[in-house]
Short mmCIF file of C-alpha atoms and ligand atoms in Angstrom, two decimals:
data_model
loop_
_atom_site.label_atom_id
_atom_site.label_comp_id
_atom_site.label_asym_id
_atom_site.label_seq_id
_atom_site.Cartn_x
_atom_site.Cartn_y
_atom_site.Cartn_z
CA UNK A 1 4.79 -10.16 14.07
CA UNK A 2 4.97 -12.46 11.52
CA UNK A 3 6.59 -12.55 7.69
CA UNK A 4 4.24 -12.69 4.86
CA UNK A 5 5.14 -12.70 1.54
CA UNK A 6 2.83 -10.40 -0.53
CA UNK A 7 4.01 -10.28 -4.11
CA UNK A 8 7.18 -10.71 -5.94
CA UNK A 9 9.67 -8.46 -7.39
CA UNK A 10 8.45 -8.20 -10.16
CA UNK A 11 5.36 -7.34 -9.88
CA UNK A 12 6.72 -4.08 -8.29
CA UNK A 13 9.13 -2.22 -10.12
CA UNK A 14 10.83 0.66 -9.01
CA UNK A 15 8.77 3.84 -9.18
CA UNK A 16 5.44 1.82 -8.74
CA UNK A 17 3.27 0.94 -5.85
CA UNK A 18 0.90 -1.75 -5.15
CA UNK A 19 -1.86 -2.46 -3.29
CA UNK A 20 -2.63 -5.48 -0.56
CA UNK A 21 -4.92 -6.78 1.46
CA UNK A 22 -3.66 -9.24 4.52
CA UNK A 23 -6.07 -10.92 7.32
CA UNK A 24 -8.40 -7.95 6.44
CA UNK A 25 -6.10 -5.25 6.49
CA UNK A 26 -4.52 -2.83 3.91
CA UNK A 27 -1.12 -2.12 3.24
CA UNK A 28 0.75 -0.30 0.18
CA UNK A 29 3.84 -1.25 -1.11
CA UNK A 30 5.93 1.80 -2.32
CA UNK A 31 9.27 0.78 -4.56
CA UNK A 32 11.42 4.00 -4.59
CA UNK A 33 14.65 4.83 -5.65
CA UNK A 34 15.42 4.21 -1.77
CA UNK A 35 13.97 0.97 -1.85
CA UNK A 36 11.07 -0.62 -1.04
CA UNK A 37 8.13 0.94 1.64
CA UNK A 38 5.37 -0.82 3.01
CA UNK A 39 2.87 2.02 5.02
CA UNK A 40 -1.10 1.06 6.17
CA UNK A 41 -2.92 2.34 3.00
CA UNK A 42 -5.70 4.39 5.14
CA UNK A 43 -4.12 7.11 6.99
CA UNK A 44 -4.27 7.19 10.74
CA UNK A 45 -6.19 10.94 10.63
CA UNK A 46 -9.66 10.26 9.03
CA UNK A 47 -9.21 7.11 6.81
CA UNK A 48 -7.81 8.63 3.92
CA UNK A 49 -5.91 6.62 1.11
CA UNK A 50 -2.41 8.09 2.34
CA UNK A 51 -1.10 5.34 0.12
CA UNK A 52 -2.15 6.51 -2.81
CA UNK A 53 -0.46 10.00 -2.07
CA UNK A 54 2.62 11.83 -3.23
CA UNK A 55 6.08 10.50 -2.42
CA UNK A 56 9.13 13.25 -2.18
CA UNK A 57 11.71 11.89 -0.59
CA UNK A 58 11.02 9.88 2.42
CA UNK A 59 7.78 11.63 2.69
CA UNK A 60 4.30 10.69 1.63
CA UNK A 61 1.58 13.58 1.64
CA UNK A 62 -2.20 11.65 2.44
CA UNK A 63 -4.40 13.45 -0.49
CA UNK A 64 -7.30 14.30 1.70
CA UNK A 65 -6.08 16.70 4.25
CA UNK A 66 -2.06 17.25 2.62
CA UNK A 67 -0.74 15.78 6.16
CA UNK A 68 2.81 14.82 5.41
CA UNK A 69 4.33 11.11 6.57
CA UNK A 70 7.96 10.33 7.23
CA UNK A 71 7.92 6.79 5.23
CA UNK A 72 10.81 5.36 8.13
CA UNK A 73 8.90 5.72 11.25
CA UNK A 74 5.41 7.36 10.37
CA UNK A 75 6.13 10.10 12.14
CA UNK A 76 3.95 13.53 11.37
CA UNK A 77 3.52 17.07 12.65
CA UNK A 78 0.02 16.54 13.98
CA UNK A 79 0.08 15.95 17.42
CA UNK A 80 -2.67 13.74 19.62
CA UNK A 81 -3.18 11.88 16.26
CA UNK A 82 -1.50 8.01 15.96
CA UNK A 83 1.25 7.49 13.66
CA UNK A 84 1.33 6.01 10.28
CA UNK A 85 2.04 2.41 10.48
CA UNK A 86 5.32 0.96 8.82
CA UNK A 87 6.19 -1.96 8.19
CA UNK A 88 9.26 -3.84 7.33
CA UNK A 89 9.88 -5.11 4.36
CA UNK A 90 12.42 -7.68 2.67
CA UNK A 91 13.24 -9.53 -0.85
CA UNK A 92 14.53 -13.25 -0.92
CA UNK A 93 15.10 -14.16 -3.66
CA UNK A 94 12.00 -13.31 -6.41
CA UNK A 95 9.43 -12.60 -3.22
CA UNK A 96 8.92 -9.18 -1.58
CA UNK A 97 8.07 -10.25 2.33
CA UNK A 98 6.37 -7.96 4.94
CA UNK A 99 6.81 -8.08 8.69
CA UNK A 100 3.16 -7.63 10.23
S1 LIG B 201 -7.26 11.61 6.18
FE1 LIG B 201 -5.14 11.73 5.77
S2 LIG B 201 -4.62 13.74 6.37
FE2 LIG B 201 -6.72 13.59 6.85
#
């Protein structure tokens, strides 16, 4: 596991998300009022665009089958099925850095 920085600050205010694409894979960026997530963007069920779905808490519900992900460890209720990756996540100075 490496650091990578992946945008800046800025270009994620609080209460937006974004988007990225490293070595092939897909990641979303989540800025909450708890700080800043970083989840896989396809969702370990059946490849849905969990990061695109609703946040409540320290929850994110995937849109195509509702399944509900604790942002902190990707945990879920579904058993036999892999968790939702997670990522760490850091801000020196302007850049937002991810640990993957
Ligand atoms: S693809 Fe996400 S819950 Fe089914």
């Amino acid at each position: 596991m490496n650091w990578h920085k992946v945008t800046t600050i800025r270009d994620i205010p609080q209460g937006t998300r974004k988007h990225v694409t490293l070595a092939g894979h897909e990641y979303m960026l989540l800025h909450t009022k708890e700080g800043i997530w970083c989840i896989d963007h396809r969702c370990p069920h059946a490849d849905g665009a969990v990061g695109d779905g609703m946040i409540l808490g320290q929850n994110i519900t995937c849109p195509l089958h509702k399944w509900r992900f604790d942002l902190c460890d990707g945990s879920h209720a579904h058993a036999g099925t892999k968790l939702l990756g997670v990522y760490q996540v850091k801000v020196e100075g302007e850049d937002v850095l991810i640990e993957a």
